[in-house]
JSON list of C-alpha atoms in Angstrom, two decimals:
[
{"chain": "D", "resi": 49, "resn": "PHE", "atom": "CA", "xyz": [148.35, 41.63, 99.16]},
{"chain": "D", "resi": 50, "resn": "GLY", "atom": "CA", "xyz": [146.24, 42.22, 102.26]},
{"chain": "D", "resi": 51, "resn": "GLU", "atom": "CA", "xyz": [145.07, 39.00, 104.01]},
{"chain": "D", "resi": 52, "resn": "GLN", "atom": "CA", "xyz": [146.54, 37.03, 101.10]},
{"chain": "D", "resi": 53, "resn": "SER", "atom": "CA", "xyz": [150.01, 37.86, 102.33]},
{"chain": "D", "resi": 54, "resn": "LYS", "atom": "CA", "xyz": [149.64, 35.14, 104.97]},
{"chain": "D", "resi": 55, "resn": "LYS", "atom": "CA", "xyz": [149.61, 32.63, 102.10]},
{"chain": "D", "resi": 56, "resn": "LEU", "atom": "CA", "xyz": [152.84, 34.02, 100.59]},
{"chain": "D", "resi": 57, "resn": "THR", "atom": "CA", "xyz": [156.48, 33.08, 101.08]},
{"chain": "D", "resi": 58, "resn": "LEU", "atom": "CA", "xyz": [159.01, 35.91, 100.77]},
{"chain": "D", "resi": 59, "resn": "LEU", "atom": "CA", "xyz": [162.18, 34.93, 98.90]},
{"chain": "D", "resi": 60, "resn": "CYS", "atom": "CA", "xyz": [164.93, 37.50, 98.36]},
{"chain": "D", "resi": 61, "resn": "ILE", "atom": "CA", "xyz": [167.02, 37.09, 95.23]},
{"chain": "D", "resi": 62, "resn": "PRO", "atom": "CA", "xyz": [170.40, 36.07, 96.64]},
{"chain": "D", "resi": 63, "resn": "ALA", "atom": "CA", "xyz": [173.30, 38.49, 96.51]},
{"chain": "D", "resi": 64, "resn": "ALA", "atom": "CA", "xyz": [176.54, 37.33, 94.87]},
{"chain": "D", "resi": 65, "resn": "ARG", "atom": "CA", "xyz": [178.37, 37.12, 98.21]},
{"chain": "D", "resi": 66, "resn": "LYS", "atom": "CA", "xyz": [177.27, 35.49, 101.47]},
{"chain": "D", "resi": 67, "resn": "LEU", "atom": "CA", "xyz": [178.07, 38.52, 103.65]},
{"chain": "D", "resi": 68, "resn": "ALA", "atom": "CA", "xyz": [176.24, 40.89, 101.26]},
{"chain": "D", "resi": 69, "resn": "ASN", "atom": "CA", "xyz": [173.21, 38.63, 101.32]},
{"chain": "D", "resi": 70, "resn": "LYS", "atom": "CA", "xyz": [173.21, 38.59, 105.13]},
{"chain": "D", "resi": 71, "resn": "ARG", "atom": "CA", "xyz": [173.65, 42.39, 105.35]},
{"chain": "D", "resi": 72, "resn": "ARG", "atom": "CA", "xyz": [170.96, 43.12, 102.82]},
{"chain": "D", "resi": 73, "resn": "PHE", "atom": "CA", "xyz": [168.30, 40.57, 103.53]},
{"chain": "D", "resi": 74, "resn": "GLU", "atom": "CA", "xyz": [168.45, 38.74, 106.86]},
{"chain": "D", "resi": 75, "resn": "GLU", "atom": "CA", "xyz": [166.95, 41.43, 109.10]},
{"chain": "D", "resi": 76, "resn": "PHE", "atom": "CA", "xyz": [164.87, 42.95, 106.27]},
{"chain": "D", "resi": 77, "resn": "SER", "atom": "CA", "xyz": [163.08, 39.66, 105.42]},
{"chain": "D", "resi": 78, "resn": "GLN", "atom": "CA", "xyz": [162.51, 38.88, 109.10]},
{"chain": "D", "resi": 79, "resn": "ASN", "atom": "CA", "xyz": [160.87, 42.33, 109.69]},
{"chain": "D", "resi": 80, "resn": "VAL", "atom": "CA", "xyz": [158.76, 42.18, 106.54]},
{"chain": "D", "resi": 81, "resn": "CYS", "atom": "CA", "xyz": [157.49, 38.70, 107.38]},
{"chain": "D", "resi": 82, "resn": "LEU", "atom": "CA", "xyz": [156.71, 39.61, 110.95]},
{"chain": "D", "resi": 83, "resn": "ALA", "atom": "CA", "xyz": [154.75, 42.67, 109.77]},
{"chain": "D", "resi": 84, "resn": "THR", "atom": "CA", "xyz": [152.86, 40.92, 106.97]},
{"chain": "D", "resi": 85, "resn": "GLY", "atom": "CA", "xyz": [152.42, 37.31, 108.11]},
{"chain": "D", "resi": 86, "resn": "MET", "atom": "CA", "xyz": [154.38, 35.99, 105.10]},
{"chain": "D", "resi": 87, "resn": "ALA", "atom": "CA", "xyz": [156.60, 32.96, 105.55]},
{"chain": "D", "resi": 88, "resn": "ASN", "atom": "CA", "xyz": [160.28, 33.81, 105.42]},
{"chain": "D", "resi": 89, "resn": "ALA", "atom": "CA", "xyz": [162.45, 31.82, 103.00]},
{"chain": "D", "resi": 90, "resn": "TYR", "atom": "CA", "xyz": [165.70, 33.61, 103.89]},
{"chain": "D", "resi": 91, "resn": "ASP", "atom": "CA", "xyz": [167.12, 30.37, 105.18]},
{"chain": "D", "resi": 92, "resn": "ALA", "atom": "CA", "xyz": [166.42, 28.57, 101.87]},
{"chain": "D", "resi": 93, "resn": "ILE", "atom": "CA", "xyz": [169.59, 30.24, 100.56]},
{"chain": "D", "resi": 94, "resn": "SER", "atom": "CA", "xyz": [173.01, 29.02, 101.64]},
{"chain": "D", "resi": 95, "resn": "TYR", "atom": "CA", "xyz": [176.49, 29.55, 100.20]},
{"chain": "D", "resi": 96, "resn": "VAL", "atom": "CA", "xyz": [179.60, 27.49, 99.51]},
{"chain": "D", "resi": 97, "resn": "ARG", "atom": "CA", "xyz": [183.04, 28.98, 98.97]},
{"chain": "D", "resi": 98, "resn": "GLU", "atom": "CA", "xyz": [184.74, 27.94, 95.71]},
{"chain": "D", "resi": 99, "resn": "MET", "atom": "CA", "xyz": [187.68, 29.02, 93.64]},
{"chain": "D", "resi": 100, "resn": "ASN", "atom": "CA", "xyz": [187.19, 30.44, 90.16]},
{"chain": "D", "resi": 101, "resn": "ALA", "atom": "CA", "xyz": [189.44, 29.69, 87.17]},
{"chain": "D", "resi": 102, "resn": "ASP", "atom": "CA", "xyz": [191.90, 32.38, 88.35]},
{"chain": "D", "resi": 103, "resn": "GLY", "atom": "CA", "xyz": [192.19, 30.82, 91.82]},
{"chain": "D", "resi": 104, "resn": "GLU", "atom": "CA", "xyz": [190.13, 33.63, 93.47]},
{"chain": "D", "resi": 105, "resn": "PRO", "atom": "CA", "xyz": [187.53, 32.69, 96.06]},
{"chain": "D", "resi": 106, "resn": "ILE", "atom": "CA", "xyz": [183.87, 33.10, 95.11]},
{"chain": "D", "resi": 107, "resn": "ASP", "atom": "CA", "xyz": [180.62, 32.41, 96.91]},
{"chain": "D", "resi": 108, "resn": "ARG", "atom": "CA", "xyz": [178.07, 30.23, 95.11]},
{"chain": "D", "resi": 109, "resn": "SER", "atom": "CA", "xyz": [174.50, 30.38, 96.36]},
{"chain": "D", "resi": 110, "resn": "ILE", "atom": "CA", "xyz": [172.54, 27.17, 96.82]},
{"chain": "D", "resi": 111, "resn": "LEU", "atom": "CA", "xyz": [168.78, 27.04, 97.01]},
{"chain": "D", "resi": 112, "resn": "ASP", "atom": "CA", "xyz": [167.13, 24.50, 99.36]},
{"chain": "D", "resi": 113, "resn": "THR", "atom": "CA", "xyz": [164.26, 23.63, 97.01]},
{"chain": "D", "resi": 114, "resn": "THR", "atom": "CA", "xyz": [162.43, 21.63, 99.67]},
{"chain": "D", "resi": 115, "resn": "LYS", "atom": "CA", "xyz": [161.53, 24.90, 101.42]},
{"chain": "D", "resi": 116, "resn": "LEU", "atom": "CA", "xyz": [159.74, 26.21, 98.33]},
{"chain": "D", "resi": 117, "resn": "GLU", "atom": "CA", "xyz": [157.89, 23.18, 97.03]},
{"chain": "D", "resi": 118, "resn": "GLY", "atom": "CA", "xyz": [154.22, 23.96, 96.55]},
{"chain": "D", "resi": 119, "resn": "LYS", "atom": "CA", "xyz": [154.52, 27.49, 98.01]},
{"chain": "D", "resi": 120, "resn": "THR", "atom": "CA", "xyz": [153.26, 30.74, 96.53]},
{"chain": "D", "resi": 121, "resn": "VAL", "atom": "CA", "xyz": [156.36, 32.99, 96.43]},
{"chain": "D", "resi": 122, "resn": "LEU", "atom": "CA", "xyz": [156.90, 36.71, 96.26]},
{"chain": "D", "resi": 123, "resn": "LEU", "atom": "CA", "xyz": [160.40, 37.47, 94.98]},
{"chain": "D", "resi": 124, "resn": "PHE", "atom": "CA", "xyz": [162.25, 40.47, 96.25]},
{"chain": "D", "resi": 125, "resn": "ASP", "atom": "CA", "xyz": [165.39, 42.23, 95.06]},
{"chain": "D", "resi": 126, "resn": "ASP", "atom": "CA", "xyz": [166.82, 45.39, 96.60]},
{"chain": "D", "resi": 127, "resn": "ILE", "atom": "CA", "xyz": [167.80, 46.96, 93.32]},
{"chain": "D", "resi": 128, "resn": "ILE", "atom": "CA", "xyz": [167.04, 46.15, 89.72]},
{"chain": "D", "resi": 129, "resn": "ALA", "atom": "CA", "xyz": [169.23, 46.91, 86.77]},
{"chain": "D", "resi": 130, "resn": "SER", "atom": "CA", "xyz": [167.82, 45.00, 83.79]},
{"chain": "D", "resi": 131, "resn": "GLY", "atom": "CA", "xyz": [165.41, 42.60, 85.47]},
{"chain": "D", "resi": 132, "resn": "ASN", "atom": "CA", "xyz": [167.46, 39.60, 84.38]},
{"chain": "D", "resi": 133, "resn": "SER", "atom": "CA", "xyz": [168.14, 38.37, 87.93]},
{"chain": "D", "resi": 134, "resn": "ILE", "atom": "CA", "xyz": [164.45, 38.23, 88.70]},
{"chain": "D", "resi": 135, "resn": "ILE", "atom": "CA", "xyz": [163.66, 36.58, 85.39]},
{"chain": "D", "resi": 136, "resn": "ARG", "atom": "CA", "xyz": [166.39, 33.93, 85.72]},
{"chain": "D", "resi": 137, "resn": "PHE", "atom": "CA", "xyz": [165.50, 33.19, 89.33]},
{"chain": "D", "resi": 138, "resn": "SER", "atom": "CA", "xyz": [161.78, 32.96, 88.51]},
{"chain": "D", "resi": 139, "resn": "GLU", "atom": "CA", "xyz": [162.52, 30.59, 85.67]},
{"chain": "D", "resi": 140, "resn": "ALA", "atom": "CA", "xyz": [164.72, 28.44, 87.93]},
{"chain": "D", "resi": 141, "resn": "ILE", "atom": "CA", "xyz": [161.99, 27.93, 90.53]},
{"chain": "D", "resi": 142, "resn": "LYS", "atom": "CA", "xyz": [158.89, 27.82, 88.37]},
{"chain": "D", "resi": 143, "resn": "ASP", "atom": "CA", "xyz": [158.53, 24.03, 88.58]},
{"chain": "D", "resi": 144, "resn": "LEU", "atom": "CA", "xyz": [158.82, 24.10, 92.38]},
{"chain": "D", "resi": 145, "resn": "CYS", "atom": "CA", "xyz": [156.37, 26.82, 93.30]},
{"chain": "D", "resi": 146, "resn": "HIS", "atom": "CA", "xyz": [154.04, 29.52, 92.05]},
{"chain": "D", "resi": 147, "resn": "VAL", "atom": "CA", "xyz": [155.70, 32.93, 91.70]},
{"chain": "D", "resi": 148, "resn": "ALA", "atom": "CA", "xyz": [152.98, 35.44, 92.55]},
{"chain": "D", "resi": 149, "resn": "GLY", "atom": "CA", "xyz": [155.08, 38.43, 91.72]},
{"chain": "D", "resi": 150, "resn": "ALA", "atom": "CA", "xyz": [158.37, 40.25, 92.13]},
{"chain": "D", "resi": 151, "resn": "LEU", "atom": "CA", "xyz": [159.26, 43.51, 93.84]},
{"chain": "D", "resi": 152, "resn": "ALA", "atom": "CA", "xyz": [162.39, 45.68, 93.73]},
{"chain": "D", "resi": 153, "resn": "LEU", "atom": "CA", "xyz": [162.94, 48.79, 95.83]},
{"chain": "D", "resi": 154, "resn": "GLY", "atom": "CA", "xyz": [165.09, 50.72, 93.41]},
{"chain": "D", "resi": 155, "resn": "LYS", "atom": "CA", "xyz": [166.32, 50.85, 89.84]},
{"chain": "D", "resi": 156, "resn": "LYS", "atom": "CA", "xyz": [170.01, 51.16, 89.13]},
{"chain": "D", "resi": 157, "resn": "ILE", "atom": "CA", "xyz": [170.83, 54.01, 86.79]},
{"chain": "D", "resi": 158, "resn": "SER", "atom": "CA", "xyz": [173.72, 53.70, 84.40]},
{"chain": "D", "resi": 159, "resn": "ASP", "atom": "CA", "xyz": [176.52, 55.74, 85.88]},
{"chain": "D", "resi": 160, "resn": "GLY", "atom": "CA", "xyz": [179.59, 53.97, 84.44]},
{"chain": "D", "resi": 161, "resn": "TYR", "atom": "CA", "xyz": [180.63, 52.81, 87.92]},
{"chain": "D", "resi": 162, "resn": "ASP", "atom": "CA", "xyz": [180.55, 49.16, 87.03]},
{"chain": "D", "resi": 163, "resn": "LYS", "atom": "CA", "xyz": [182.71, 49.51, 83.89]}
]
């Protein structure tokens, strides 16, 4: 994005669990933003602990929409399987900000591990 990167806000697609999100994206987003001049929206994502129907704890991510209003956002995900996460997240924020693009570092290959 060259000099235009200074006008972008980097937003990582949140991981399902708070600790996974921190491990994957906190330092990464900080370093990318320092190197490129992008604004860092890592702190726009927070989590609350809830119980699912089976009584098991789950983390639910919450997006602070005030930190995205009127921004031009670059979405990032560490790995992409189908693209549905990026599509859903992009759709969820489209009325708040302009999504300039999305980037993923890797593509998950079907290996049967998740079954």
